[in-house]
Coordinates of C-alpha atoms and ligand atoms in Angstrom, one line a residue:
X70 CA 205.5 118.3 22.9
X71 CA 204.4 116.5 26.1
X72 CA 206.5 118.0 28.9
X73 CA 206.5 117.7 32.7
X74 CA 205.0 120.3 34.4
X75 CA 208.6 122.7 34.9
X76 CA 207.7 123.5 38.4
X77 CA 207.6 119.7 39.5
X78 CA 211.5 119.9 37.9
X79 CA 212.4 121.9 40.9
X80 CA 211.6 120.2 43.5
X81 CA 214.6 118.2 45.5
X82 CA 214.1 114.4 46.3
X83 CA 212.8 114.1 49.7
X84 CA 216.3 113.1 50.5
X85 CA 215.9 113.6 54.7
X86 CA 213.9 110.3 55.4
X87 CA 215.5 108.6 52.4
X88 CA 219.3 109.4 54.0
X89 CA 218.4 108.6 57.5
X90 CA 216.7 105.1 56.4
X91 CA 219.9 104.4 54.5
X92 CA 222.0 105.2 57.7
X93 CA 219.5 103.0 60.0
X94 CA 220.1 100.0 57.3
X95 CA 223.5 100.4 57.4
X96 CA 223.9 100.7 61.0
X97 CA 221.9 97.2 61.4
X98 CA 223.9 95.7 59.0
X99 CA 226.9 95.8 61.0
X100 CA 225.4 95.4 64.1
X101 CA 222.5 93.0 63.6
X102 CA 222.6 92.2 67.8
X103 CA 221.7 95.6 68.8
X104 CA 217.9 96.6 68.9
X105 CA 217.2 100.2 67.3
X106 CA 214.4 102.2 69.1
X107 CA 213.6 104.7 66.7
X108 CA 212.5 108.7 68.7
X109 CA 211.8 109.9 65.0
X110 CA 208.6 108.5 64.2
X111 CA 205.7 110.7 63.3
X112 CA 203.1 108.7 63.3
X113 CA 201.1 107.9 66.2
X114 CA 201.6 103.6 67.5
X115 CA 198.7 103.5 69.7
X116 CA 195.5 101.6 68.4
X117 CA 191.9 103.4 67.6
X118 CA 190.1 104.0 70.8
X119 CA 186.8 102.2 71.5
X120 CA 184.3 104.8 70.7
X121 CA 185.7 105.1 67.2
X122 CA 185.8 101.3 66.5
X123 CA 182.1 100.5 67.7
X124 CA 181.2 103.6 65.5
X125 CA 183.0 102.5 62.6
X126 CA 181.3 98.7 63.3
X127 CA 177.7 100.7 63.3
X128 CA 178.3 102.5 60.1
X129 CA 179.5 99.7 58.3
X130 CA 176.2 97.7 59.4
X131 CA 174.5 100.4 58.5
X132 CA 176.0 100.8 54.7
X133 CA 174.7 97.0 53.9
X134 CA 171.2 97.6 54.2
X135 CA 169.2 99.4 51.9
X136 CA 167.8 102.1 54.5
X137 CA 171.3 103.0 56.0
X138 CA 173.0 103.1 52.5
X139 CA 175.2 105.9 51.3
X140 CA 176.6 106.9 48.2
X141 CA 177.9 110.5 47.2
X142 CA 178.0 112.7 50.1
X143 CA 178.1 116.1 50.4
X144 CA 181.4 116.9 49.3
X145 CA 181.9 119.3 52.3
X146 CA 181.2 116.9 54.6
X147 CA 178.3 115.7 56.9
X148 CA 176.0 118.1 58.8
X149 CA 176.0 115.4 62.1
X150 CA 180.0 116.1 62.2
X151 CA 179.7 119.9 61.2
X152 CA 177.4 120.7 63.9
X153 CA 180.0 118.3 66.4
X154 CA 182.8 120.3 65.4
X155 CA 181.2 123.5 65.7
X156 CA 180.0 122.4 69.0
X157 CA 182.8 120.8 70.7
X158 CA 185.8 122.4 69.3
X159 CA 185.2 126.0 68.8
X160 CA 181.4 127.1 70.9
X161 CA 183.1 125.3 74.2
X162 CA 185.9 128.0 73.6
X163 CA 183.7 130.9 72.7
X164 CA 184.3 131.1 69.4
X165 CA 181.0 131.4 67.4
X166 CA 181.3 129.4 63.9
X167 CA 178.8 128.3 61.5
X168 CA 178.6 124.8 60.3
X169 CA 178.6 126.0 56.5
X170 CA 182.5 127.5 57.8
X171 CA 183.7 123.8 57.8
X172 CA 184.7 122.0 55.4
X173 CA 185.5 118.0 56.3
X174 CA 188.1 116.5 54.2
X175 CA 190.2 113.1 54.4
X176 CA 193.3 115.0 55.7
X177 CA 195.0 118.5 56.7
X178 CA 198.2 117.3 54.5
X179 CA 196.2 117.7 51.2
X180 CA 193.6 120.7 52.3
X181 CA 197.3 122.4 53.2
X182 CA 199.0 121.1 49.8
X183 CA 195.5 122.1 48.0
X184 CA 194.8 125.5 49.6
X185 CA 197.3 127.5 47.9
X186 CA 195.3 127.1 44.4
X187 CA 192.9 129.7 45.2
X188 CA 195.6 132.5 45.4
X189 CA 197.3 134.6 42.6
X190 CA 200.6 133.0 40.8
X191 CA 202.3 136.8 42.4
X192 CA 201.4 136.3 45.9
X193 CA 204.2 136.8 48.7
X194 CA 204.2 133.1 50.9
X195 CA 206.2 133.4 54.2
X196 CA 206.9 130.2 56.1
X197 CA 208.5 129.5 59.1
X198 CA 211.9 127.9 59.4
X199 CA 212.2 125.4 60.2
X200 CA 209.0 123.9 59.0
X201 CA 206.5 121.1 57.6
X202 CA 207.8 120.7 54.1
X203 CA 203.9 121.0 52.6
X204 CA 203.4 124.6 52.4
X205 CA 207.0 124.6 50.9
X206 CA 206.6 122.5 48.6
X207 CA 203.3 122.9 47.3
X208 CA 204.0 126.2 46.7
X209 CA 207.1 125.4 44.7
X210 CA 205.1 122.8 42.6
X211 CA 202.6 125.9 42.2
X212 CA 205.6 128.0 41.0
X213 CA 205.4 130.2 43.5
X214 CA 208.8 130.0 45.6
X215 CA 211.1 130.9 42.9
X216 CA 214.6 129.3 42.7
X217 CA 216.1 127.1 45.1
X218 CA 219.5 128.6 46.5
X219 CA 222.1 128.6 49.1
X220 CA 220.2 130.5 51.3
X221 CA 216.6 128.4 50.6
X222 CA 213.8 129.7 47.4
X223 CA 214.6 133.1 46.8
X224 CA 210.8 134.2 46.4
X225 CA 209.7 132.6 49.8
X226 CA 209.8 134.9 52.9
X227 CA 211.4 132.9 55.8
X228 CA 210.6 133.5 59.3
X229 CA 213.2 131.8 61.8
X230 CA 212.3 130.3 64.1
X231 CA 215.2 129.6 66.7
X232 CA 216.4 129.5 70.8
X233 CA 217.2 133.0 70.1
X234 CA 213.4 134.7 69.4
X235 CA 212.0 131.3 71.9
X236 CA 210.2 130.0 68.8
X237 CA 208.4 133.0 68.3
X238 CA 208.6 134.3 64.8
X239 CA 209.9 138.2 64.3
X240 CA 207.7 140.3 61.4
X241 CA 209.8 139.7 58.4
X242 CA 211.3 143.2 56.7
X243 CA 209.2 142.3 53.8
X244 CA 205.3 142.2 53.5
X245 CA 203.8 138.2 52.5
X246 CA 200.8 138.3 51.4
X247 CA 200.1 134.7 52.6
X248 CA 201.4 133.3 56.0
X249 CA 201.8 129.8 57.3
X250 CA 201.8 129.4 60.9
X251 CA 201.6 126.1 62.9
X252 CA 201.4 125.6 66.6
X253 CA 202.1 123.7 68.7
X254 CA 204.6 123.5 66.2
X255 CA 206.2 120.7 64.0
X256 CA 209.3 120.2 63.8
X257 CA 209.6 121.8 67.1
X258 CA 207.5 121.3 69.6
X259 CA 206.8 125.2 71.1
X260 CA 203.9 126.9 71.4
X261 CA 202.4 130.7 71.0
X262 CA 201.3 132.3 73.9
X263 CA 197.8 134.3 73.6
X264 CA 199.6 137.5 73.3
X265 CA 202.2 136.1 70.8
X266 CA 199.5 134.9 68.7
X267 CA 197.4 138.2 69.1
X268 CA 200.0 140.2 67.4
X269 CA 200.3 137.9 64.6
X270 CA 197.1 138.5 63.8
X271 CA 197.0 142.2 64.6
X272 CA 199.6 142.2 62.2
X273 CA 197.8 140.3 59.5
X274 CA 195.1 142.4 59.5
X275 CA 197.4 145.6 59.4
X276 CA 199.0 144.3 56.9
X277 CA 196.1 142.5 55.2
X278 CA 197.6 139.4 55.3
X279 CA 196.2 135.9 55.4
X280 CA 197.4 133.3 57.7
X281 CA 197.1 130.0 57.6
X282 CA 197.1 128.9 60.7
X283 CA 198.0 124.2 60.9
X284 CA 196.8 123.3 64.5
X285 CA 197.5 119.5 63.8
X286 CA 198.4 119.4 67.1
X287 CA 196.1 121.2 69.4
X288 CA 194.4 118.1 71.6
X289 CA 198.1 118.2 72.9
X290 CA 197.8 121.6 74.6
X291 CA 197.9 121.6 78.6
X292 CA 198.3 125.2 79.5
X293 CA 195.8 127.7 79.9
X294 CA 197.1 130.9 78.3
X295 CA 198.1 128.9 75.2
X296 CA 194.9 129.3 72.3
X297 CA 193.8 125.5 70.5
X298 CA 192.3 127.9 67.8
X299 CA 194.0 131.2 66.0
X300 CA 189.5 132.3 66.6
X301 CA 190.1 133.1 69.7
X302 CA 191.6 135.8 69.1
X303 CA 189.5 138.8 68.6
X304 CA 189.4 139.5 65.0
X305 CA 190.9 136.6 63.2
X306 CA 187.9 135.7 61.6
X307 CA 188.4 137.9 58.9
X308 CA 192.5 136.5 58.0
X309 CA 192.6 133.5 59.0
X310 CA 191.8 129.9 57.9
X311 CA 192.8 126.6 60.3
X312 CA 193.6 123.3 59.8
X313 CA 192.8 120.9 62.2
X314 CA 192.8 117.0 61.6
X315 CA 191.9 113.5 63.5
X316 CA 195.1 111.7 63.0
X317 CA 197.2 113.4 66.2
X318 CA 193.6 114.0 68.2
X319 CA 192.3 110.2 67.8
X320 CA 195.0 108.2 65.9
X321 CA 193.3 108.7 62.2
X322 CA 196.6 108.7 60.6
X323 CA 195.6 105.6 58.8
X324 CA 191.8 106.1 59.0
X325 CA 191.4 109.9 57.4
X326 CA 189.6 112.5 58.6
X327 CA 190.5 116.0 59.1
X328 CA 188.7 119.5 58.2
X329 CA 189.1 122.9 57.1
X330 CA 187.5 126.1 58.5
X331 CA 187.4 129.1 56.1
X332 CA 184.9 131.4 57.9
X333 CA 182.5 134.2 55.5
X334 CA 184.5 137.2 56.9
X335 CA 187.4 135.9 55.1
X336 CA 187.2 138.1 52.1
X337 CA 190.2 139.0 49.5
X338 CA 190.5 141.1 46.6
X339 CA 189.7 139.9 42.9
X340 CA 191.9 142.2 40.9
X341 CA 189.4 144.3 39.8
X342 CA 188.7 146.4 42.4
X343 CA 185.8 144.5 44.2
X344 CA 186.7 141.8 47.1
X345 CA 185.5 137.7 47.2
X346 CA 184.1 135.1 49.9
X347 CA 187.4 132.6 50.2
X348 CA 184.5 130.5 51.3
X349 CA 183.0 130.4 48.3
X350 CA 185.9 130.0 46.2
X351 CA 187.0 126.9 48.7
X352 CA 183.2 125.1 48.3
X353 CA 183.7 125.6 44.5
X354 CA 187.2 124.4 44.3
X355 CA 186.3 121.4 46.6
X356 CA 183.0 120.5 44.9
X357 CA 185.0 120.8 41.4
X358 CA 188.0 117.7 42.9
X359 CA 186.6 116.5 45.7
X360 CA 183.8 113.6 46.2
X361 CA 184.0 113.7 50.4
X362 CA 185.2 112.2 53.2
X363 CA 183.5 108.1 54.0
X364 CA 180.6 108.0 56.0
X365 CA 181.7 105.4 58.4
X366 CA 185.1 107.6 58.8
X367 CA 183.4 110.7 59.5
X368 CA 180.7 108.7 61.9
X369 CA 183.7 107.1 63.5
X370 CA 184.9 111.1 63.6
X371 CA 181.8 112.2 65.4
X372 CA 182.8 109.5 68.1
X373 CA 185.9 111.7 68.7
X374 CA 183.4 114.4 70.2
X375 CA 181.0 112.3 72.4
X376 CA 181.9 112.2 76.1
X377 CA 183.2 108.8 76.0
X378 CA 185.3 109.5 72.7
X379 CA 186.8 113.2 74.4
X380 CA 188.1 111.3 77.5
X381 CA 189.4 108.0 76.1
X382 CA 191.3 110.3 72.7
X383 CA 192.8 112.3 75.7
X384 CA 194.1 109.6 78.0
X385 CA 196.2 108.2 74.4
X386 CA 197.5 111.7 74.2
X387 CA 198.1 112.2 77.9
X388 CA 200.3 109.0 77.8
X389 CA 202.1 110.5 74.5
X390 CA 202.7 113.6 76.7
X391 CA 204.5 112.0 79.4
X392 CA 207.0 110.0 77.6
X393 CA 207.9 113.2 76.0
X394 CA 208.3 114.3 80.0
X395 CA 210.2 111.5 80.5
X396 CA 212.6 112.5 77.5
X397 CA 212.7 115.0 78.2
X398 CA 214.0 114.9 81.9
X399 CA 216.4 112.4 81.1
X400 CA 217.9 115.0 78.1
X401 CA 218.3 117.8 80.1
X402 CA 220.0 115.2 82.7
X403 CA 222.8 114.9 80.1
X404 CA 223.1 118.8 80.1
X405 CA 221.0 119.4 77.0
X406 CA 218.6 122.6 76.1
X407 CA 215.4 120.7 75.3
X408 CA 212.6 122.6 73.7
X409 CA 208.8 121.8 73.3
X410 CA 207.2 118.8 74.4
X411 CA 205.1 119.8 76.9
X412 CA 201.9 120.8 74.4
X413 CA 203.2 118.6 72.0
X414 CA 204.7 115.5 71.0
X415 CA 208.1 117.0 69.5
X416 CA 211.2 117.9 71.1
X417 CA 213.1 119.9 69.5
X418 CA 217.0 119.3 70.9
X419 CA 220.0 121.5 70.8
X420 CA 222.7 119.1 70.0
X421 CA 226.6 119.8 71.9
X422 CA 228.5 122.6 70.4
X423 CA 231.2 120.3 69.2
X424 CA 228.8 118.5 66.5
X425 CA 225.8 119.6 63.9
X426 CA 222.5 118.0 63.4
X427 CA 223.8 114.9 61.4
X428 CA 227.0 114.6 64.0
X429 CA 224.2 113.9 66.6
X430 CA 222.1 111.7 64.8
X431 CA 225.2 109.2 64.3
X432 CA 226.6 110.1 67.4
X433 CA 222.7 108.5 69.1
X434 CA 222.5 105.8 66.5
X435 CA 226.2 104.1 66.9
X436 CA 226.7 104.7 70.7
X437 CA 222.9 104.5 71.6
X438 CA 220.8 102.6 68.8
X439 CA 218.7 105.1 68.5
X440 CA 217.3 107.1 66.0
X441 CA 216.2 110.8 65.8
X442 CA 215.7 113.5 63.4
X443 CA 218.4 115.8 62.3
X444 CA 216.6 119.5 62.5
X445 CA 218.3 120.5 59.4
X446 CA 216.4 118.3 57.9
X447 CA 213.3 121.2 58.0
X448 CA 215.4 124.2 57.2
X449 CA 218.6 126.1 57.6
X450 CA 217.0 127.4 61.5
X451 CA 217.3 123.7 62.3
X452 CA 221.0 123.0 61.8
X453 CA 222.4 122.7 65.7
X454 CA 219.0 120.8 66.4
X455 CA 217.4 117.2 66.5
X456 CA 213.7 116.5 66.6
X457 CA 212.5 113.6 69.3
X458 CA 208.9 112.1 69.4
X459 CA 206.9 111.5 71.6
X460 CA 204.9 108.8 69.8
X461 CA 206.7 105.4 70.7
X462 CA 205.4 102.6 73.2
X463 CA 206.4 103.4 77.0
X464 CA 208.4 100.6 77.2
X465 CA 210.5 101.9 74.0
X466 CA 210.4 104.9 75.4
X467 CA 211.7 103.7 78.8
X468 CA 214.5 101.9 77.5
X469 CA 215.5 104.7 75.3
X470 CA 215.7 106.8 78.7
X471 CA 218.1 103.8 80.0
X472 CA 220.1 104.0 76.7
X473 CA 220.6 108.1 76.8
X474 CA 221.6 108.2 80.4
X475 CA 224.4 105.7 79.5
X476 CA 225.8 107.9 77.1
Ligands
PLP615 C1 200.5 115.2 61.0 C2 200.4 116.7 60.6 C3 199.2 117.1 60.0 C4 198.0 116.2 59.7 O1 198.0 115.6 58.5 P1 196.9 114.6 58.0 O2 196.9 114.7 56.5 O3 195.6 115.1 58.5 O4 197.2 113.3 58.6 C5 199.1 118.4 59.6 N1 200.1 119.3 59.9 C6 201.2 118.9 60.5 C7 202.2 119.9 60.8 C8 201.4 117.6 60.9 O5 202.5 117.2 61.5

């Protein structure tokens, strides 16, 4: 009999963004004079940056004649962007990677969703709460998080993330074989210190854990003792494989491009007694359902790491960074606890003791017109919170400021 994979059966509608567009609907239907500035977007509104567009022009010039032509790629991506990456992101930080360590894809939501294939059915996943709903849900669609209850799946390890630890996941009581981290965080908006990362991956490699370590969000980092890349610790090499992607670094939400590093040392048992390259088990997963990333998106990529592309990505981001500041300030104005923001574009907002996540969000949407997101929304750690962006226009953002301080 044909039947639905069981696993997919489990899953809950993605009811969060669903709910709050019904409220925002609503709302404008009885108030169709009042202008709703939405603080909940997570997408980025600023256009592609120069560099990118006269290297996308170039490669699509290129692509009609019969010399520049190309077809297939190499499904793990170009060497000219390999060598950038290696080059620009990790050698100017003194971390030491081989080009055959990336592996370019056309996002870090499906190498995230995808990665978990390559691990055992049995394996313990631990996730932060509250968290990107990916690793969650991939790994429920995998059949690997058990049954949903009161208390969230019963075979995922949680790790809470609240005011109480400052952001800063505890061990959990029980040993996870696999362990998603992501800083600078979403939903959140914190950070890990060098030291706070350094035992996370002392611990892994106590432990012999793997992490996977989602640094989405790393072109936002301003302060020095806070690592872009879980390699520069000493010793991560050997447990940890990062994300990273072009869509918060260069506005490629809509473009593509985003890669995967799974260096050699990465090496894990394969149940009988003998131990395997991840690496090699990645390349053959990826060659087997993967055809590559464009051309002209990863040429328009390697424009992200020239000189021109660095400076003009990080002015975007800089003006992302203060309108978060600018939240910010005018938040804590009204007597809130405001979290993250300043190496990221999230703040993460403890809402008055006399209301919950969802009280907060109406509270902003009918008195204020605007819209946030309720920090339940990503886990049980995120009741009490809302989650504000960063991403909107400065003149959205400034009459959002004028909005809260009438409140
Ligand atoms: C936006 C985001 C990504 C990037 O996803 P893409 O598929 O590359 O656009 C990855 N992780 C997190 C936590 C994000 O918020």
């Amino acid at each position: 009999m044909l039947r639905i994979n069981p696993n997919f059966c489990r899953l809950e509608s993605q009811y969060l963004f669903a709910d709050i567009a019904r409220k925002v609907a609503a709302f404008r239907e009885e108030h169709p004079e009042r202008r709703v500035i939405s603080l909940g977007i997570g997408d980025v509104s600023r256009p592609l940056i120069p560099s990118v567009i006269t290297a996308l022009h170039k490669a699509v010039d290129e692509m009609g004649t019969a010399a520049g032509f190309h077809g297939y790629g190499p499904e793990q991506g170009y060497a000219f962007l390999r060598e950038a990456i290696v080059a620009q992101d990790y050698a100017t930080r003194g971390v030491s990677l081989q080009p055959d360590e990336i592996f370019i894809s056309d996002g870090a939501k499906c190498d995230l969703g995808n990665f978990q294939e390559l691990f055992a059915q049995d394996c313990a996943v631990a996730v932060m709460d509250p968290v990107y709903p990916v690793y969650v849900d991939s790994n429920v669609m995998a059949g690997r998080a058990g049954e949903l209850t009161e208390q969230g799946w019963n075979s995922l390890i949680y790790l809470p993330c609240t005011r109480e630890n400052d952001f800063v996941p505890d061990f959990p009581s029980t040993r996870p074989d696999i362990i998603y981290l992501c800083y600078p965080n979403n939903p959140t908006g914190t950070v890990l210190r060098r030291d706070a990362l350094a035992a996370w991956v002392d611990y892994a490699r106590r432990e012999g854990c793997l992490i996977l370590y989602d640094s989405a969000y790393e072109a936002f980092i301003r302060e020095e003792d806070v690592p872009h890349s879980i390699y520069e610790i000493d010793g991560a090499q050997e447990v940890a494989v990062e994300f990273r992607s072009y869509s918060k670094t260069a506005g490629f939400t809509g473009l593509r491009c985003a890669y995967t590093v799974v260096p050699h040392a990465v090496r894990i048992h394969d149940g009988k007694g003998g131990k395997v390259s991840l690496n090699a088990f990645w390349n053959r997963r990826q060659c087997t359902k993967y055809n590559g990333c464009p051309y002209i998106v990863q040429r328009a990529a390697e424009a992200v790491h020239s000189e021109q592309g660095r400076r003009e990505a990080q002015e975007i981001i800089d003006g992302y960074l203060a309108n978060g500041a600018r939240i910010a300030n005018a938040l804590r104005g009204m007597g809130l606890e405001v979290y993250g923001g300043r190496n990221a574009p999230y703040l993460w907002v403890r809402v008055p003791a006399d209301t919950t996540s969802w009280g907060f969000f109406d509270r902003l949407l009918h008195k204020a017109a605007l819209v946030c997101t309720p920090g339940v929304g990503f886990g049980l750690s995120g009741e009490g919170y809302v989650r504000l962006t960063a991403f909107g226009s400065p003149d959205d953002t400034t009459e959002a400021i004028e909005r809260l301080r009438t409140l």
